[in-house]
Coordinates of C-alpha atoms and ligand atoms in Angstrom, one line a residue:
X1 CA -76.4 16.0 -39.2
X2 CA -72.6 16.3 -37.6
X3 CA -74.3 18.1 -34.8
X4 CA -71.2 19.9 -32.9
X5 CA -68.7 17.9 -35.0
X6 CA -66.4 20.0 -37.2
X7 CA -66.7 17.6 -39.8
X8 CA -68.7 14.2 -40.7
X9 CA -64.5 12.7 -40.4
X10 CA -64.2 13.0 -36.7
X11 CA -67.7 12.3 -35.5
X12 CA -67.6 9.1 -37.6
X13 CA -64.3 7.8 -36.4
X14 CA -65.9 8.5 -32.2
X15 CA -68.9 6.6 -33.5
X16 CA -66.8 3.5 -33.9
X17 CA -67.7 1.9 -30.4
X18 CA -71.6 2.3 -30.9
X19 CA -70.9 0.4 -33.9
X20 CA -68.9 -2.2 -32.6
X21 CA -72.6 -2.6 -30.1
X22 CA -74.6 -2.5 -33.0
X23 CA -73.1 -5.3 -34.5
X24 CA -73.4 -7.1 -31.2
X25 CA -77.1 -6.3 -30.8
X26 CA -78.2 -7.6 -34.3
X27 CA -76.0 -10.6 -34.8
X28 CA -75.8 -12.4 -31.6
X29 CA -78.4 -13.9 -29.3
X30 CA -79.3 -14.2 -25.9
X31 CA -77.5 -17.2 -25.7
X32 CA -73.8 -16.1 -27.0
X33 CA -75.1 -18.1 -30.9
X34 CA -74.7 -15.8 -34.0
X35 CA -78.0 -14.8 -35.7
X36 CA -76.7 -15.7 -39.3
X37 CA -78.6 -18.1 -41.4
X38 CA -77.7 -21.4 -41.1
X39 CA -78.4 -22.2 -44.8
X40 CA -75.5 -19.2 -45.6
X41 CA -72.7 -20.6 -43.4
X42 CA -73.2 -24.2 -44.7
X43 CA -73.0 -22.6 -48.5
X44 CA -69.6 -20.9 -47.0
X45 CA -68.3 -23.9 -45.4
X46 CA -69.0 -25.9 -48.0
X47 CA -66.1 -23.7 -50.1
X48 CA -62.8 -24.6 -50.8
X49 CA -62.0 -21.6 -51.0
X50 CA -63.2 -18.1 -50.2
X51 CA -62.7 -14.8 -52.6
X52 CA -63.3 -11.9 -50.8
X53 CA -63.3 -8.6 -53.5
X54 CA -63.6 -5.2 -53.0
X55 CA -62.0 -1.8 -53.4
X56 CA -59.6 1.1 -51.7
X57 CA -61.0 0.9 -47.5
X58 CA -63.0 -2.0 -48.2
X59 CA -59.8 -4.2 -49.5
X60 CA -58.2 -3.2 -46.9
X61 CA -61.0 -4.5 -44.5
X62 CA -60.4 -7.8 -46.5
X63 CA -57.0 -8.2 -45.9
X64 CA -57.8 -8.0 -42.1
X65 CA -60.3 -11.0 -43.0
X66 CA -58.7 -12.9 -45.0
X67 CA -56.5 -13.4 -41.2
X68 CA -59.9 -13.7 -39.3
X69 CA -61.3 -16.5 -42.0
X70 CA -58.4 -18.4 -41.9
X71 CA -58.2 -18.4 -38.2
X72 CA -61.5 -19.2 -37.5
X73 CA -62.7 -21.6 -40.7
X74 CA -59.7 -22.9 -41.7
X75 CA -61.0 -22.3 -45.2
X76 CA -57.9 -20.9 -47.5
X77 CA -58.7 -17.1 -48.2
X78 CA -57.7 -14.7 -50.8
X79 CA -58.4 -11.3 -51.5
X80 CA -58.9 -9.2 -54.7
X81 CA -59.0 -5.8 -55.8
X82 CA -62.1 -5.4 -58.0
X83 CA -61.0 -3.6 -60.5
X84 CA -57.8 -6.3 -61.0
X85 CA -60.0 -9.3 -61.0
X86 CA -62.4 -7.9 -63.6
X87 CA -60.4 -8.1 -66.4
X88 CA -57.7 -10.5 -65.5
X89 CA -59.5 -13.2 -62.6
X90 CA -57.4 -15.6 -61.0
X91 CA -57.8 -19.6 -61.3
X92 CA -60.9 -20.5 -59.7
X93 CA -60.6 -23.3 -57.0
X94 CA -63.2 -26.1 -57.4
X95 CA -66.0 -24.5 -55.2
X96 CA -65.9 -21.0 -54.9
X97 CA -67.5 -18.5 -52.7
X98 CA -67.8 -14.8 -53.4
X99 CA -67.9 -12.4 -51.0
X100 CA -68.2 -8.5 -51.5
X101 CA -67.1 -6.3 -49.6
X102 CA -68.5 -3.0 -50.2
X103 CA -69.7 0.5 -47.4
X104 CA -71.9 1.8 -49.8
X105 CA -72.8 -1.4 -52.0
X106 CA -72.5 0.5 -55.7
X107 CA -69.0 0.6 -56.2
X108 CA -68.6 -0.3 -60.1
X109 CA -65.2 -1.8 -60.0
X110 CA -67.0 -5.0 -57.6
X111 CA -70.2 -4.6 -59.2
X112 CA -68.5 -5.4 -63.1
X113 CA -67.0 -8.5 -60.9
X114 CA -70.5 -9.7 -58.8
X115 CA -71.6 -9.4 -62.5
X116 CA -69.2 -11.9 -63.7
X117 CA -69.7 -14.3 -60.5
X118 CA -73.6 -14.3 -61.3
X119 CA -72.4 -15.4 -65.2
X120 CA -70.4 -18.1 -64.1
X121 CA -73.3 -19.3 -61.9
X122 CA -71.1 -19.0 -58.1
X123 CA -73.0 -17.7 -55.1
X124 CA -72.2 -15.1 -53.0
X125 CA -72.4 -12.6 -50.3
X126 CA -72.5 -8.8 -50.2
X127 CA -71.1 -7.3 -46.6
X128 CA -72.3 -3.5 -46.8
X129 CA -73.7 -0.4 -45.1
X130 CA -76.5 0.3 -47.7
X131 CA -79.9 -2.1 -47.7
X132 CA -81.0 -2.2 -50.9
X133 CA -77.9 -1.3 -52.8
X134 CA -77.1 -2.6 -56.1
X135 CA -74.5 -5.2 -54.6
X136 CA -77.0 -6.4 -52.4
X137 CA -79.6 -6.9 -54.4
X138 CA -77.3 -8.6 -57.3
X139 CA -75.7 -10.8 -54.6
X140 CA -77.1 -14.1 -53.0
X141 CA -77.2 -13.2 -49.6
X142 CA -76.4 -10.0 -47.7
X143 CA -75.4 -9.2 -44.3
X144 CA -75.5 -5.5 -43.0
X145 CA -73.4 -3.3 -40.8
X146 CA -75.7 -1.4 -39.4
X147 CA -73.0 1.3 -39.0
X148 CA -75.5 4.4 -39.9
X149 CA -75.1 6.7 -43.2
X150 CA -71.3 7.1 -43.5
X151 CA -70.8 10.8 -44.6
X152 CA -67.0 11.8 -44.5
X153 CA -65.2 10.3 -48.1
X154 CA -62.5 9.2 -46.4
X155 CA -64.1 5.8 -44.9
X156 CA -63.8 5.1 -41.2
X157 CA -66.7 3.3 -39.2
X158 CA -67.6 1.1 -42.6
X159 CA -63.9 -0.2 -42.0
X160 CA -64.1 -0.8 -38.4
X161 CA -67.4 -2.2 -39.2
X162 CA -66.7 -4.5 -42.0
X163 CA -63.7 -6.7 -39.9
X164 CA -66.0 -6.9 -36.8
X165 CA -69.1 -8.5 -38.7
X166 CA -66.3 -10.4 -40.7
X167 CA -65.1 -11.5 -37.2
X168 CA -69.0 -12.4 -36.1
X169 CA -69.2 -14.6 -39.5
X170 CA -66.1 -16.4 -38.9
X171 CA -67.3 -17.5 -35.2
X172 CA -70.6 -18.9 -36.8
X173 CA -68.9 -20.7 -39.4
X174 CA -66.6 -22.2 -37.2
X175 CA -68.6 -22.8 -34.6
X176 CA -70.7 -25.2 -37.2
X177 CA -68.1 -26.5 -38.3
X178 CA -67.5 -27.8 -34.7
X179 CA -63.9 -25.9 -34.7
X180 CA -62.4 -26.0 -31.5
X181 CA -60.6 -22.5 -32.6
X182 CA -63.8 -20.8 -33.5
X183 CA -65.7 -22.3 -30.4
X184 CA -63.2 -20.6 -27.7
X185 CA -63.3 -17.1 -29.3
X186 CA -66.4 -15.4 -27.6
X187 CA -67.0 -13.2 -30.0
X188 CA -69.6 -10.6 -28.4
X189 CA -67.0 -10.9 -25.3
X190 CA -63.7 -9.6 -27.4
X191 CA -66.4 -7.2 -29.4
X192 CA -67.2 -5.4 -26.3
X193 CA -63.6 -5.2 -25.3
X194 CA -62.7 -3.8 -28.7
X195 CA -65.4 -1.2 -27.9
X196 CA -64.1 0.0 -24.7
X197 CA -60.9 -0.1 -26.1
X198 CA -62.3 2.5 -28.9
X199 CA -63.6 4.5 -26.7
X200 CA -60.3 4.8 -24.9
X201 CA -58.5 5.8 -27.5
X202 CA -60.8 8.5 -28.9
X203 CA -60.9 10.3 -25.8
X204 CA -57.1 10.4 -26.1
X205 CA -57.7 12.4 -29.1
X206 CA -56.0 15.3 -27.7
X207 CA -52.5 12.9 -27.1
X208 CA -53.1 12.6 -31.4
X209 CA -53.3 15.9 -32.4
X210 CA -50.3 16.7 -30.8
X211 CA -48.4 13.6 -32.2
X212 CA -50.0 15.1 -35.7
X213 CA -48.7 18.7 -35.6
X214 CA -45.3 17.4 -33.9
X215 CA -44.0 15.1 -37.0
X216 CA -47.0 15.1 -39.9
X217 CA -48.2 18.9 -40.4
X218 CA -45.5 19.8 -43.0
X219 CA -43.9 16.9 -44.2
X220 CA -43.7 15.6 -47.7
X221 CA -44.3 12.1 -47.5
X222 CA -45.1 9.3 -45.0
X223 CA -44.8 5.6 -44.2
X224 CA -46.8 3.0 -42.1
X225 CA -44.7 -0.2 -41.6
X226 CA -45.4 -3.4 -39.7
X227 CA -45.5 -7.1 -41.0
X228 CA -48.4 -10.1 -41.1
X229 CA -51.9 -8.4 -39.2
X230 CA -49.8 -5.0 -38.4
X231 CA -49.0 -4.7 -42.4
X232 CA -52.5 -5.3 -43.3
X233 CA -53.3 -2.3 -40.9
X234 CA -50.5 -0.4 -42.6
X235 CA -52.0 -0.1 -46.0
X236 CA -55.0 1.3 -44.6
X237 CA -53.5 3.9 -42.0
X238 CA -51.6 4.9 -45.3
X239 CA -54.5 5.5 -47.4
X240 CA -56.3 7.5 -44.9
X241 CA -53.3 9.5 -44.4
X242 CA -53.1 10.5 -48.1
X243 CA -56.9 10.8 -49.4
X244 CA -57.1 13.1 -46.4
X245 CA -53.8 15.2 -46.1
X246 CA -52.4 14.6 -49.8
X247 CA -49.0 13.5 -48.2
X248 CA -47.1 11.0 -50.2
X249 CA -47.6 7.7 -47.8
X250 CA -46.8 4.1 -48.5
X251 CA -47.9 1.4 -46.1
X252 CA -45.7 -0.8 -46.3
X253 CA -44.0 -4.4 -45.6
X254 CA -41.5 -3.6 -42.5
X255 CA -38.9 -6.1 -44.1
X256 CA -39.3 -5.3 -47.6
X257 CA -38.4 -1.5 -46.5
X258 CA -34.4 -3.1 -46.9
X259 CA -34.8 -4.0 -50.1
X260 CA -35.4 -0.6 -51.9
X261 CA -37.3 1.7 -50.3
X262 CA -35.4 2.3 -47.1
X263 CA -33.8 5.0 -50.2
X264 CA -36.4 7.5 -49.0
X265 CA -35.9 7.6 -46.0
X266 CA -34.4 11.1 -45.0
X267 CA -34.1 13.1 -42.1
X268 CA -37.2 13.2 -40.0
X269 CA -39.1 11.4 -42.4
X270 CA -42.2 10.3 -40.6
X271 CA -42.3 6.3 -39.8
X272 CA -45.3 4.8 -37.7
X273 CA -44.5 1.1 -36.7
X274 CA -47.7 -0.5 -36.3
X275 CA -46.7 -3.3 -33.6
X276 CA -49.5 -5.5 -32.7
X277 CA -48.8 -9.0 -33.7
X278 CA -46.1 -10.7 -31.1
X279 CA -45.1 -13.4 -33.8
X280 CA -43.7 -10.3 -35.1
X281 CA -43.2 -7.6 -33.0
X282 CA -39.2 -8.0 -32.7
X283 CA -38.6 -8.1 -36.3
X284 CA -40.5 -5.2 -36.9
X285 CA -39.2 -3.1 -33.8
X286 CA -35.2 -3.8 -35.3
X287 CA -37.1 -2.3 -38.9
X288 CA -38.1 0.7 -37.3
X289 CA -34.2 1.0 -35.8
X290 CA -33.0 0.6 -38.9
X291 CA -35.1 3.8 -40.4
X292 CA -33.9 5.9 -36.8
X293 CA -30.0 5.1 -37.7
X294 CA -31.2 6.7 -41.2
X295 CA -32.6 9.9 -39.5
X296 CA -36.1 8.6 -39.5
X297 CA -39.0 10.1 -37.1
X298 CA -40.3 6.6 -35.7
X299 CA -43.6 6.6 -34.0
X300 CA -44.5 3.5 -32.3
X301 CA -48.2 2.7 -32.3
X302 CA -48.0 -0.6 -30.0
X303 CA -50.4 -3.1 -28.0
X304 CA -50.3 -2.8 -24.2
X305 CA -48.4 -6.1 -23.7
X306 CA -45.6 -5.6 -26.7
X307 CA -44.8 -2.1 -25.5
X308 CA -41.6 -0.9 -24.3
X309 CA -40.9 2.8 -22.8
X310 CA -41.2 5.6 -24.9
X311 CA -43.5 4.1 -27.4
X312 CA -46.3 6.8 -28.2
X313 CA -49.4 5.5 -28.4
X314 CA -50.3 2.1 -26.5
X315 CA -53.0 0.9 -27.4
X316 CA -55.6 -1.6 -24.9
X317 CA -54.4 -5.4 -25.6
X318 CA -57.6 -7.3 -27.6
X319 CA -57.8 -11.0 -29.3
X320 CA -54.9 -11.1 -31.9
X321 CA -57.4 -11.1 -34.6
X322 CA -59.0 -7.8 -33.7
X323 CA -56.4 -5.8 -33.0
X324 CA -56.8 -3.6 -36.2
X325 CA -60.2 -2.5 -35.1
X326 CA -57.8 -0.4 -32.4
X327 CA -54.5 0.2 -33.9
X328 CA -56.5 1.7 -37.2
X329 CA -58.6 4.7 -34.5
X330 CA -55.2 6.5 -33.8
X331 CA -53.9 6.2 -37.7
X332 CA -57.5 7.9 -38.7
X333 CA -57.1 10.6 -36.2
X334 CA -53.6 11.1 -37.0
X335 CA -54.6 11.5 -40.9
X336 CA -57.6 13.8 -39.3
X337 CA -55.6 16.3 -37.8
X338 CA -53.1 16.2 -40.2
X339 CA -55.9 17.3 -42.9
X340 CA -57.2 20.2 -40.4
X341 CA -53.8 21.7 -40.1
X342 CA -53.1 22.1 -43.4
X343 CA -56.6 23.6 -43.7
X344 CA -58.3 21.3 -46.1
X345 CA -62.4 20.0 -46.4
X346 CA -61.7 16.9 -44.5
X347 CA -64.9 15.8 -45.6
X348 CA -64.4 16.6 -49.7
X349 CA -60.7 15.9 -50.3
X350 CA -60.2 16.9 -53.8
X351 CA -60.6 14.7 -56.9
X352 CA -62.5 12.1 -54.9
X353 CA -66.3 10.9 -54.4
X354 CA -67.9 9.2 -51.5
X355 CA -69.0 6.3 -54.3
X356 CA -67.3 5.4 -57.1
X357 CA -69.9 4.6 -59.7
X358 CA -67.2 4.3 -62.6
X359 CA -64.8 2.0 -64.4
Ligands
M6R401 O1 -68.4 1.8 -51.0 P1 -67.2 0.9 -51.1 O2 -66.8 0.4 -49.8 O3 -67.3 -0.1 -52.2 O4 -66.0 1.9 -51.6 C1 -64.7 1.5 -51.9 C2 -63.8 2.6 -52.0 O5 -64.1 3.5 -53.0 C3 -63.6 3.4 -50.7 O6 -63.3 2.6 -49.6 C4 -62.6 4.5 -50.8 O7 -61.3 3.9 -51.0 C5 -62.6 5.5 -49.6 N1 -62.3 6.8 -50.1 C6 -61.5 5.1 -48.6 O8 -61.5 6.0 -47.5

């Protein structure tokens, strides 16, 4: 029931906090440890090498921890779209691990590829929303995010969700690996400042909606830039954008715009530079200049300690890693408001289903 909520859309994105507690309360203990079984993380941190595969929001939620495993494990990371790896699969490393990343756990693209995995004998893990789903129930292991039923097509807590238990995983494998790196990130500490942070920002809604009518109610197309973390956060702030609104959006590589697609760039053409990561921040702030000089509407979506005046929406500074849990709550509001005006079914956007049960 969306109670008083216009739609499923915006009560899900202000339920993103709770969720953030959620995932506190079930995976870590009294004592700070992480309530994973022990038998998984030794299976993971016995890999040499970790496959994370999924589809669309979920992907993107894989990009994000492919950072976080790396980080944290030290364990070399890559990430697949299912539907790419089904019919033409990588080279396998020597000891494989699978893990699925999937809201509601039926999406046939990762099931055809789980399929596979369970042929060529590997093990793995299925990260959803849905107890009981087929990718849980195919998979090895499965851990839960507790997130509650995710309505709204357009995917919003299950994405939020997905990098923070990815985050909670990480810290237990690290932390049995005896990593020093895993052992000094208090997990359920930064988790709680990620929810405040949240909160913060969806009771800034109002600053959004503005921001949305001002430069995204009428245009024709759109573009998310930033580089390494703040890239990964792009693609996704772009997809929202466009299953919601149906503007033409690109997430994309802030130094790659230079080498072709800085073509599109026209008067007022909308540009959000995502600017989180401070290995990068300076290359990707002299990006956006170079789409202003081109006529470009810049929007600067920026952590607390990067920003500089006149960028639009700061955002409360968190651990480097979780940073997209934040900078993503402005991008789904922006592609929420941006839907509303233009007087769509948030909710139903055309041509789409909540689950994608085919090929
Ligand atoms: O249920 P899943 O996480 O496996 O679904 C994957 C995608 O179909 C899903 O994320 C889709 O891209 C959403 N419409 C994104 O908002």
């Amino acid at each position: 029931d969306k109670g008083a909520y216009p739609y499923y859309m915006l009560k899900e994105i202000d339920e993103q906090p709770g969720v953030m507690r959620s995932l506190i309360k079930h995976y870590v203990a009294e004592d700070g440890s992480i309530k994973i079984a022990p038998e998984l993380l030794t299976k993971l941190n016995n890999a040499d090498r970790l496959y994370i595969v999924a589809a669309g929001t979920s992907y993107h939620a894989g990009l994000v921890g492919r950072e976080i495993f790396e980080g944290l494990t030290k364990i070399p990371t890559e990430v697949h779209v299912a539907s790419e790896f089904a019919y033409n699969p990588p080279l396998l490393s020597q000891k494989p691990f699978f893990i699925f990343l999937t809201q509601s756990g039926e999406t046939a693209d990762s099931r055809q590829v789980l399929s596979l995995v369970n042929q060529w004998g590997y093990q793995s893990l299925t990260i959803t929303n849905v107890e009981n789903s087929t990718l849980s129930r195919e998979a090895t292991h499965t851990l839960l995010l507790y997130a509650g039923p995710e309505i709204a097509v357009a995917s919003t807590k299950a994405y939020t969700g997905q990098i923070a238990l990815e985050a909670l995983l990480a810290k237990a494998m690290g932390a049995q690996k005896g990593l020093t790196t895993a052992a000094n990130f208090e997990v359920a500490q930064e988790l709680t400042k990620v929810a405040n942070g949240m909160q913060e920002l969806v009771d800034e809604k109002a600053q959004i909606e503005k921001i949305a009518t001002a430069a995204l109610a009428t245009t024709r197309n759109a573009f998310y830039i930033g580089r390494a973390i703040d890239y990964d956060i792009a693609q996704e702030a772009a997809l929202k954008l466009k299953e919601v609104s149906y503007v033409q959006t690109e997430g994309f590589a802030s130094g790659e715009l230079k080498h072709g697609t800085i073509a599109l760039i026209e008067k007022d053409t909308p540009v959000v530079a995502i600017i989180t990561d401070a290995k990068t921040a300076k290359h990707t702030r002299s990006n956006a200049q170079e789409v202003l000089a081109r006529g470009a509407n810049v929007i600067y979506i920026v952590s607390r300690a990067l920003a500089e005046e006149g960028d639009q929406i700061v955002l409360p500074d968190v651990h480097p890693l979780l940073t997209p849990l934040l900078a993503i709550v402005p991008c789904q509001l922006l592609a929420y408001y941006t839907s509303l005006q233009r007087g769509y079914d948030v909710d139903k956007p055309r041509n789409l289903a909540k689950s994608v049960t085919v090929e």
